[in-house]
CSV table of C-alpha atoms and ligand atoms in Angstrom, one decimal:
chain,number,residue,atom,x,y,z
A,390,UNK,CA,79.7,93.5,124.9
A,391,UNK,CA,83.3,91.9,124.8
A,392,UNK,CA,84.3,94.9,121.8
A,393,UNK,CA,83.2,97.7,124.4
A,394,UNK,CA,85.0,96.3,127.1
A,395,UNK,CA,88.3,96.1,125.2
A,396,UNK,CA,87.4,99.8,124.3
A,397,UNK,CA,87.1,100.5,127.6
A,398,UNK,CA,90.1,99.0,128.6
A,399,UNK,CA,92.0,100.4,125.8
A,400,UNK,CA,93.2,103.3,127.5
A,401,UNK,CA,93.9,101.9,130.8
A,402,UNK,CA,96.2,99.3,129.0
A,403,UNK,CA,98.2,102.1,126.8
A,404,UNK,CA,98.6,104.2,130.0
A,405,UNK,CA,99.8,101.1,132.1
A,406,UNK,CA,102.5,100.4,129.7
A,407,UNK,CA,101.0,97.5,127.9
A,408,UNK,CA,102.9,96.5,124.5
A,409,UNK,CA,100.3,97.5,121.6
A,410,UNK,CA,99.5,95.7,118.5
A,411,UNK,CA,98.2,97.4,115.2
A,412,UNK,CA,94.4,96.5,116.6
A,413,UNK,CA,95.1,98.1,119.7
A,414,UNK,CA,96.4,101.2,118.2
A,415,UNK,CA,93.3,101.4,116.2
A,416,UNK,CA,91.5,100.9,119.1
A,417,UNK,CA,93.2,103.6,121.0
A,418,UNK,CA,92.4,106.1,117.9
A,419,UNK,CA,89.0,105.5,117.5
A,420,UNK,CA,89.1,106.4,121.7
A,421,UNK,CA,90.5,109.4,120.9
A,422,UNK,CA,87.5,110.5,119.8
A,423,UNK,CA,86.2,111.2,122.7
A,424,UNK,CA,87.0,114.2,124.1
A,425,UNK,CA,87.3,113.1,128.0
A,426,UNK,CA,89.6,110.7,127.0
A,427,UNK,CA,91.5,112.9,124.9
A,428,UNK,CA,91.9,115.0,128.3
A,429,UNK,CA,92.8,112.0,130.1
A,430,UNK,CA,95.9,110.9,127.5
A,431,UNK,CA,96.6,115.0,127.6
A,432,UNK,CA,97.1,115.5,131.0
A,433,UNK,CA,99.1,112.5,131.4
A,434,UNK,CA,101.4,113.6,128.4
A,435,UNK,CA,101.4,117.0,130.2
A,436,UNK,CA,102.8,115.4,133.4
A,437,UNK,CA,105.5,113.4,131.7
A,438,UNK,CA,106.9,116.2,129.7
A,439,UNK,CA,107.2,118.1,132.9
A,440,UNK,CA,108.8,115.2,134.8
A,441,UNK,CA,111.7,114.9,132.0
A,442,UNK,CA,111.9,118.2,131.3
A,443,UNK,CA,110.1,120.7,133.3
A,444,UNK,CA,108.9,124.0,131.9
A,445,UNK,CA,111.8,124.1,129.4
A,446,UNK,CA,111.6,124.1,125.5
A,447,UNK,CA,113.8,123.8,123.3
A,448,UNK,CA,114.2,126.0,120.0
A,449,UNK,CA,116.1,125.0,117.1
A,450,UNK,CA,117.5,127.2,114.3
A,451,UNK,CA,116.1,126.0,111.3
A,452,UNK,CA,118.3,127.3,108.2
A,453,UNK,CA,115.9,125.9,104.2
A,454,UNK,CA,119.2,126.6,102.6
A,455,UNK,CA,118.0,125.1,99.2
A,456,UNK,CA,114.7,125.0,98.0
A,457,UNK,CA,116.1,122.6,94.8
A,458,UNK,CA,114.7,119.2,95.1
A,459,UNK,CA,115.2,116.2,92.7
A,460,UNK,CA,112.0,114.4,94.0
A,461,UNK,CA,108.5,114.4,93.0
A,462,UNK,CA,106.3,114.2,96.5
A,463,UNK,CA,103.5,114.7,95.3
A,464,UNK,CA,102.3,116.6,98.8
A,465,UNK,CA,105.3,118.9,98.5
A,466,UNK,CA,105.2,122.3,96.8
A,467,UNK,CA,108.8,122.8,96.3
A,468,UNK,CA,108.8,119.5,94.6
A,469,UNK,CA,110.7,119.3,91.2
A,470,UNK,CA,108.3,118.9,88.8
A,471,UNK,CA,106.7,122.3,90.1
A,472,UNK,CA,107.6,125.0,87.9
A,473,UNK,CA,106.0,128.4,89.7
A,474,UNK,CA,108.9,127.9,92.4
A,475,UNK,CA,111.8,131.0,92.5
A,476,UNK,CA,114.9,128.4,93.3
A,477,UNK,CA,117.4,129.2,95.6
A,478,UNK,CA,120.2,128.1,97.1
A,479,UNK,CA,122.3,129.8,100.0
A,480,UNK,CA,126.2,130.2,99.7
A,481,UNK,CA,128.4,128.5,102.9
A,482,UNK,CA,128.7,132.4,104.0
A,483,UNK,CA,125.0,132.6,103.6
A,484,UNK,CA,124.2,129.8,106.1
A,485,UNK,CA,127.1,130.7,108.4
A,486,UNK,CA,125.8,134.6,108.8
A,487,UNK,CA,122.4,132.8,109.7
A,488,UNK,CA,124.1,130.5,112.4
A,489,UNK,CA,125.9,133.9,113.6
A,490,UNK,CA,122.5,135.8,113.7
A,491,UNK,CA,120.7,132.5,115.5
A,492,UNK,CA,123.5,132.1,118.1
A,493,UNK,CA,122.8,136.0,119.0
A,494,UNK,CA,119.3,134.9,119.5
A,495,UNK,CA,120.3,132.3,121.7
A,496,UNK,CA,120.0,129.1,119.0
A,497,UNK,CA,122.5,126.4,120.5
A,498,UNK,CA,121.1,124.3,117.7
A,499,UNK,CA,121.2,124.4,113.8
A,500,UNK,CA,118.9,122.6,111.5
A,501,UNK,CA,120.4,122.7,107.9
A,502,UNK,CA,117.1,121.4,105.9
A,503,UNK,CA,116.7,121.7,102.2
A,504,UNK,CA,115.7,119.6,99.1
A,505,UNK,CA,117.6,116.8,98.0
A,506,UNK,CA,119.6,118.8,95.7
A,507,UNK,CA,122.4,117.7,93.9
A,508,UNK,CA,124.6,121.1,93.8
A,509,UNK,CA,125.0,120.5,97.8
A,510,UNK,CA,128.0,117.3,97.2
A,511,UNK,CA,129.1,115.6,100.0
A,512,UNK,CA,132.1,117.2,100.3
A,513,UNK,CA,130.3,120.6,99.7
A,514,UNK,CA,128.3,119.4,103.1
A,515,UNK,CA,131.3,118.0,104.4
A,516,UNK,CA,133.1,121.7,104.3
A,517,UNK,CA,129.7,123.6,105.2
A,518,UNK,CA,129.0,121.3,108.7
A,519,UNK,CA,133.0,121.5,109.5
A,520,UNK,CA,132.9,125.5,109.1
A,521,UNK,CA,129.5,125.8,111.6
A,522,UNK,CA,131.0,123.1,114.3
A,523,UNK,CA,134.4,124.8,114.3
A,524,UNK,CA,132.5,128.4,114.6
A,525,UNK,CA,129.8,127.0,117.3
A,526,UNK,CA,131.2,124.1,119.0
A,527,UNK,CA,128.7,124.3,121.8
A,528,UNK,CA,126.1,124.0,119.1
A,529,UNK,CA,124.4,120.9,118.1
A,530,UNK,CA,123.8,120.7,114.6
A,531,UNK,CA,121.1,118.8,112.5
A,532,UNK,CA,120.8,117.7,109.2
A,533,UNK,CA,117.3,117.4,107.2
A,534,UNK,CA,118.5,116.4,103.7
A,535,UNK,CA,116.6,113.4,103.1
A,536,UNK,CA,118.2,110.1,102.0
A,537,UNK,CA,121.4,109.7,101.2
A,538,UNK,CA,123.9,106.3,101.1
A,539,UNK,CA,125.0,105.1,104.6
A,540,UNK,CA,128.6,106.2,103.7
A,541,UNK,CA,127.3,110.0,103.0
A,542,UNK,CA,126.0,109.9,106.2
A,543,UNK,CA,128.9,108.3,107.7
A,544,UNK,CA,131.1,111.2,106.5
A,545,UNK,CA,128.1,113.9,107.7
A,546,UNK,CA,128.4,112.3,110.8
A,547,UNK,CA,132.2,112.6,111.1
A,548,UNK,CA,132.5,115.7,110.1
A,549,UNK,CA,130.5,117.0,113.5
A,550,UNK,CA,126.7,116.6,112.7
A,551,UNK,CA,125.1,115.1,115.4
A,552,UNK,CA,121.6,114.7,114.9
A,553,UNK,CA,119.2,113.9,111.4
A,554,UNK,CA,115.8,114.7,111.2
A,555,UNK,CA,114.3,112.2,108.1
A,556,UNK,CA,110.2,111.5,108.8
A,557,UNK,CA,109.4,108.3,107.4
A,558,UNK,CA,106.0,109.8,106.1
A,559,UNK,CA,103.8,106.8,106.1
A,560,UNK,CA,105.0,103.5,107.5
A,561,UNK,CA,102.3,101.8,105.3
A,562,UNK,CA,103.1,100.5,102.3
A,563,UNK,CA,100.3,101.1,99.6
A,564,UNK,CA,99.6,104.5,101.5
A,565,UNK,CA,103.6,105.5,100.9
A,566,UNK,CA,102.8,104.6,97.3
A,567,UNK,CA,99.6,107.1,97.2
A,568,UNK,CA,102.2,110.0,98.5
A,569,UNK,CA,105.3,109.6,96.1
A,570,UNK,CA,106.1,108.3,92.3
A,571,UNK,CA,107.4,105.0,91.6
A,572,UNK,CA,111.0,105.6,92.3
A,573,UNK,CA,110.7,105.9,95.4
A,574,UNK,CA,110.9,103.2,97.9
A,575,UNK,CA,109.4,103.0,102.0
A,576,UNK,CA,111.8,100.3,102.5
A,577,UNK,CA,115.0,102.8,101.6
A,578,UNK,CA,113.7,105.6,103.6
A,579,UNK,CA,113.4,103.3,106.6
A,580,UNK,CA,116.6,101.6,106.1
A,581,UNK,CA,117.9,105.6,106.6
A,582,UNK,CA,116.8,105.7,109.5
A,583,UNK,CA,118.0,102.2,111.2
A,584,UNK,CA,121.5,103.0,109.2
A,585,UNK,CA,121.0,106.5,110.7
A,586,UNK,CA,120.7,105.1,113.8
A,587,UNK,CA,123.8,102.7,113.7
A,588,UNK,CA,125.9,105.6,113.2
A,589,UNK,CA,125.2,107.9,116.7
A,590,UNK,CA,123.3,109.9,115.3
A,591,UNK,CA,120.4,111.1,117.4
A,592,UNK,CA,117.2,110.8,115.0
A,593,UNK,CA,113.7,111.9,114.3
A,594,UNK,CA,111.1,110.5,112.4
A,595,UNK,CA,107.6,111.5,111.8
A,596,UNK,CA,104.5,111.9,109.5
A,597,UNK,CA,102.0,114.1,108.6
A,598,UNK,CA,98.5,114.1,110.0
A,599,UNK,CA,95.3,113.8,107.7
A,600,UNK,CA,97.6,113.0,104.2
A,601,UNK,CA,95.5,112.2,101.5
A,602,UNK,CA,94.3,108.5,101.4
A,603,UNK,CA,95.3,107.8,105.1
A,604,UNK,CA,93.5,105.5,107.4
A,605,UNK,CA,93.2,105.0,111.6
A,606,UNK,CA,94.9,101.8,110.1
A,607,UNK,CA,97.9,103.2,108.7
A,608,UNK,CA,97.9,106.2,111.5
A,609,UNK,CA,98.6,102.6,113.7
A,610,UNK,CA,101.1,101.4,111.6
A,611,UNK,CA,103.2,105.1,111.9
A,612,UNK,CA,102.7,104.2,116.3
A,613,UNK,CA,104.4,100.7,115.7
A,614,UNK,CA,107.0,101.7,113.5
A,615,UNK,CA,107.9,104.8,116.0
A,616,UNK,CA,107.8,101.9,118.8
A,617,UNK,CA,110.8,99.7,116.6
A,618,UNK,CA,112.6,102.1,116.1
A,619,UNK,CA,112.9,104.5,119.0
A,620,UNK,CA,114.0,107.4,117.5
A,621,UNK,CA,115.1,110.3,119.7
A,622,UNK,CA,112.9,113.0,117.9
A,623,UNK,CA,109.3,112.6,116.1
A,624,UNK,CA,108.1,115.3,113.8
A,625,UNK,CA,104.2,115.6,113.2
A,626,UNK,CA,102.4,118.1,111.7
A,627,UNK,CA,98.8,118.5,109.9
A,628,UNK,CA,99.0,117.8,105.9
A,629,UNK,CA,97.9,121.3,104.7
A,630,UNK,CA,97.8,121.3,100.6
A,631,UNK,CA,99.4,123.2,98.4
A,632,UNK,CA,98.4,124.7,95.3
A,633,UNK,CA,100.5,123.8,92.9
A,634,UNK,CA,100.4,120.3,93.6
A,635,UNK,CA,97.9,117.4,92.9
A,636,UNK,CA,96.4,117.5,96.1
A,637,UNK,CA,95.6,121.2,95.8
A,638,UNK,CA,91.7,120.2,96.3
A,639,UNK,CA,92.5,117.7,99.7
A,640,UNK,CA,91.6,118.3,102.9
A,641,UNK,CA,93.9,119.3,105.4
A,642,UNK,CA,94.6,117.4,108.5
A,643,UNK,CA,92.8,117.7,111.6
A,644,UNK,CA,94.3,119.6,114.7
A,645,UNK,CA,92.9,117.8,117.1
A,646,UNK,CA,94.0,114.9,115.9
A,647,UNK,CA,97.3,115.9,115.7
A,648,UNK,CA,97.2,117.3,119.1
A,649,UNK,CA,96.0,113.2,120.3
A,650,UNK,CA,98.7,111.9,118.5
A,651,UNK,CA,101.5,114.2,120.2
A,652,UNK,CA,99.8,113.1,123.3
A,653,UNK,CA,99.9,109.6,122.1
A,654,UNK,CA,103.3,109.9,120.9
A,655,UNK,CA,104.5,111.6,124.5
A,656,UNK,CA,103.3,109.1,126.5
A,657,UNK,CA,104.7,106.2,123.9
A,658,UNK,CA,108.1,107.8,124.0
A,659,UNK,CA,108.1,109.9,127.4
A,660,UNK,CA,111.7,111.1,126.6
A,661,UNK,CA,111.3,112.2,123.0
A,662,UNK,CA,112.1,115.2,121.7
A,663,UNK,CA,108.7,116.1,120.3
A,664,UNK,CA,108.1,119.8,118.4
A,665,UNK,CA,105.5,121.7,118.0
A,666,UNK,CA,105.5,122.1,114.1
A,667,UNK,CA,105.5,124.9,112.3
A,668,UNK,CA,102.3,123.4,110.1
A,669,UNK,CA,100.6,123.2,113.2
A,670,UNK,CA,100.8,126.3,113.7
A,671,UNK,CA,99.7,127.5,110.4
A,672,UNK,CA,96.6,125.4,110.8
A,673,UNK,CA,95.6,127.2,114.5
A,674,UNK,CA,96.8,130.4,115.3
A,675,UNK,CA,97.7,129.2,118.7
A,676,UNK,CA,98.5,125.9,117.5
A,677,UNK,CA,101.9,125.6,118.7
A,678,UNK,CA,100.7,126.7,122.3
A,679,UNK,CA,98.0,123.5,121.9
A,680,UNK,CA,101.0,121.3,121.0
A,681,UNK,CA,103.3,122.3,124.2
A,682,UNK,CA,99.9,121.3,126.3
A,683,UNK,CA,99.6,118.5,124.4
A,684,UNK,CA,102.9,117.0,125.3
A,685,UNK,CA,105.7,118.6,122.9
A,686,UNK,CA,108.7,120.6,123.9
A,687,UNK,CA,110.3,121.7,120.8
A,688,UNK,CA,109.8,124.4,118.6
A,689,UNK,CA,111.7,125.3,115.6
A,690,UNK,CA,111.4,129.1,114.3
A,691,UNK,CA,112.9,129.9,110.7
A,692,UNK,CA,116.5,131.4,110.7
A,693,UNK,CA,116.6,131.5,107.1
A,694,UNK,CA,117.3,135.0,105.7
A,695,UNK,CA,113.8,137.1,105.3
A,696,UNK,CA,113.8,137.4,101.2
A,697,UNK,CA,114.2,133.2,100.7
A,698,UNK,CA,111.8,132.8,103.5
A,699,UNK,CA,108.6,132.5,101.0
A,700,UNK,CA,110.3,130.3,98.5
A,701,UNK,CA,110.2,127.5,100.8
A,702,UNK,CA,106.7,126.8,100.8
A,703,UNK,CA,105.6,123.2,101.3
A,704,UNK,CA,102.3,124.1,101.8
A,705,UNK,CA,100.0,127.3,101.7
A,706,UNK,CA,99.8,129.5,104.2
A,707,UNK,CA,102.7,128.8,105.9
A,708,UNK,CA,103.6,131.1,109.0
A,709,UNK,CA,106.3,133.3,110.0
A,710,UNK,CA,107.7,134.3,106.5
A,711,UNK,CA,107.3,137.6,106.9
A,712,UNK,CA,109.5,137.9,110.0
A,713,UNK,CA,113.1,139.1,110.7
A,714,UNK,CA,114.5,136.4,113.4
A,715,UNK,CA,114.5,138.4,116.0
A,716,UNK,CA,110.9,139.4,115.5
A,717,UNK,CA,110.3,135.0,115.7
A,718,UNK,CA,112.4,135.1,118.6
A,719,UNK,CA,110.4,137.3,120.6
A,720,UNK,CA,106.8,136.0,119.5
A,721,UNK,CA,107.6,133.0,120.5
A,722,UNK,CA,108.8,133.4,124.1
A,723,UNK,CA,105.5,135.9,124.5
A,724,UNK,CA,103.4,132.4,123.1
A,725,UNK,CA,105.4,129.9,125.2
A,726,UNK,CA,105.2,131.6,128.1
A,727,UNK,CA,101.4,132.3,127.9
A,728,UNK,CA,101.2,128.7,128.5
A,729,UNK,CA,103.8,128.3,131.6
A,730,UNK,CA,106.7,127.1,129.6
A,731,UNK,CA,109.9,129.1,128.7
A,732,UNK,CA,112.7,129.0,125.9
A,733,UNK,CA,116.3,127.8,127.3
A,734,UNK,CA,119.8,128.6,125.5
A,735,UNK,CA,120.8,124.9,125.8
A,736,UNK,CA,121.9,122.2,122.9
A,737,UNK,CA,118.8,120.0,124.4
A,738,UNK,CA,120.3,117.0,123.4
A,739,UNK,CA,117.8,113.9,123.9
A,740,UNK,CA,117.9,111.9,127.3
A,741,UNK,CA,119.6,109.1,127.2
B,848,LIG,N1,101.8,119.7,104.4
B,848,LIG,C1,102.3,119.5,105.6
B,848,LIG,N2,103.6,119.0,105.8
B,848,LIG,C2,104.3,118.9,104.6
B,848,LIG,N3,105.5,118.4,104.5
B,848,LIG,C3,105.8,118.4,103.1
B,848,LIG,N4,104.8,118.8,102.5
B,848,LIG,C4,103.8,119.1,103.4
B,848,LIG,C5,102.4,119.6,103.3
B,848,LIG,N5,101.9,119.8,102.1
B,848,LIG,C6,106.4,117.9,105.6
B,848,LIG,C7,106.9,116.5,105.2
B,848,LIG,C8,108.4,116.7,105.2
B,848,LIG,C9,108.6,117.9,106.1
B,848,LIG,C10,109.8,118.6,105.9
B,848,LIG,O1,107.5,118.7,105.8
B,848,LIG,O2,106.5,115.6,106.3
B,848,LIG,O3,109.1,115.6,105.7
B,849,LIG,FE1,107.5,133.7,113.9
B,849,LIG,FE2,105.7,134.4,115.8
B,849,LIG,S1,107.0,132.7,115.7
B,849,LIG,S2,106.4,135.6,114.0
């Protein structure tokens, strides 16, 4: 009697505010399940997206200027130790011709994202972020280039990038280990972020949904740690596999989930900056339209050029490779639109 009661109440207490512990965020998952209380969270993350923002989304340009990658996840398909992928890298001209063609279609925000490749020194990035700030300096421009020392990002950060997206993955410790080889470390990737943090940037972290191994438990533990650290943007997206990797035979994530959690996550965080992800989308054909409803406001078409698009493939499947920018462009305002929202030219910068 007392355990449905604090079911029950669940809800009620994450709607009122109430600070949450790892229980509670279990408690609140295994809620979820219930469709009427799914609705409930939805239309509540619906309401607080439109009071912060209103109808508007926000796009972001996203440039995959390198497909190189010195790591190892073993989720990723453009991870090093796959052989089957055609590596490329773009030149500074490459990228800035992208920026040129994304400001056109109204992008007032770059995301340069890529492997952690070792050709791309920091004074390489140095030169590269310079050129695009002092070409588009009403843009905002992102990084995505996983962990680096606090100094690299100190110089990043100096040279005009204003905002780093690094998702921590999994916040759990055993489950991190289940995702990546010994050399990496859960403790480094979160001290990113905090140092991240520390030096103005505006940040995002995020996980996937349904990644091989993962529990309601460690799903709780991702809430918490997006609750300590507050960052301005939070990147979720279904796990889809990918063949070439070892989970080629896993399951992928669940889309409803996903959608809870963006609900979850909206309400958590009612100013974050919360994007409908392109995996998402690959996983539903109108699962980007879901997300919006859900609670996001972001999305975050491809701007790299048409022939690299297919080499960046993380996972199967993936959509929108076979489109010029423009094409993107217009899809998308047709798809945000059919669900009462509509793409603004504007840096959408987080709230402070
Ligand atoms: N399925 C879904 N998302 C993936 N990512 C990497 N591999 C996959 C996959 N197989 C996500 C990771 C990474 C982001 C750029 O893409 O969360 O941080
Ligand atoms: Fe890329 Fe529709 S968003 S084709």
């Amino acid at each position: 009697m007392e355990k449905e009661q604090y079911s029950a109440d669940i809800v009620v207490r994450f709607l009122e505010g109430e600070s949450f512990s790892k229980r509670d965020f279990v408690a609140l998952l295994e809620a979820g399940k219930n469709p009427e209380t799914c609705k409930l969270l939805q239309e509540e993350a619906l309401r607080l997206r439109k009071k912060y923002y209103g109808d508007k989304v926000y796009i972001r340009g996203l440039i995959e200027f390198t497909n190189y990658c010195k790591n190892n996840c073993y989720y990723c398909g453009i991870r090093r130790g796959n052989p089957n992928v055609k590596r490329y890298r773009l030149s500074e001209e490459e990228i800035l011709s992208c920026c040129k063609n994304g400001y056109g279609l109204g992008f007032r925000t770059f995301v340069l994202q890529g492997g952690e490749d070792p050709f791309y020194t920091d004074d390489r990035l140095v030169h590269i972020i310079r050129q695009i700030k002092e070409n588009y300096p009403d843009c905002a421009l992102t990084l995505s280039i996983g962990e680096k020392s606090k100094e690299s990002y100190r110089r990043f950060r100096e040279a005009g990038a204003d905002r780093y997206l690094l998702r921590h993955e999994t916040a759990n410790e055993e489950h991190y280990r289940m995702l990546h080889p010994e050399e990496m470390r859960l403790a480094n990737r979160k001290q990113c972020l905090f140092d991240l943090k520390k030096l103005g940037y505006q940040v995002g972290a995020g996980f996937m949904v349904g990644s091989p191994g993962q529990t309601m438990e460690h799903l709780a533990e991702d809430l918490l740690f997006l609750k300590e650290l507050e960052p301005e943007m939070v990147g979720i997206g279904p796990f889809i596999p990918h063949h070439e990797t070892q989970f080629a035979g896993e399951k992928a994530g669940d889309v409803e989930l996903t959608l809870f959690l963006l609900s979850v996550i909206r309400i958590m965080l009612p100013k974050v900056l919360l994007p409908a992800t392109t995996a998402l989308g690959t996983m539903d054909v109108r699962g980007r339209e879901k997300g919006l409803l859900a609670g996001a406001n972001v999305i975050m078409p491809n701007l790299s050029p048409k022939e690299n698009r297919k080499d960046y493939e993380l996972y199967d499947n993936k959509i929108c490779t076979g489109e010029e920018a423009a094409e993107c462009r217009q899809c998308l305002s047709r798809r945000v639109e059919s669900v009462g929202c509509h793409i603004v030219t504007d840096r959408g910068d987080a709230l402070s």
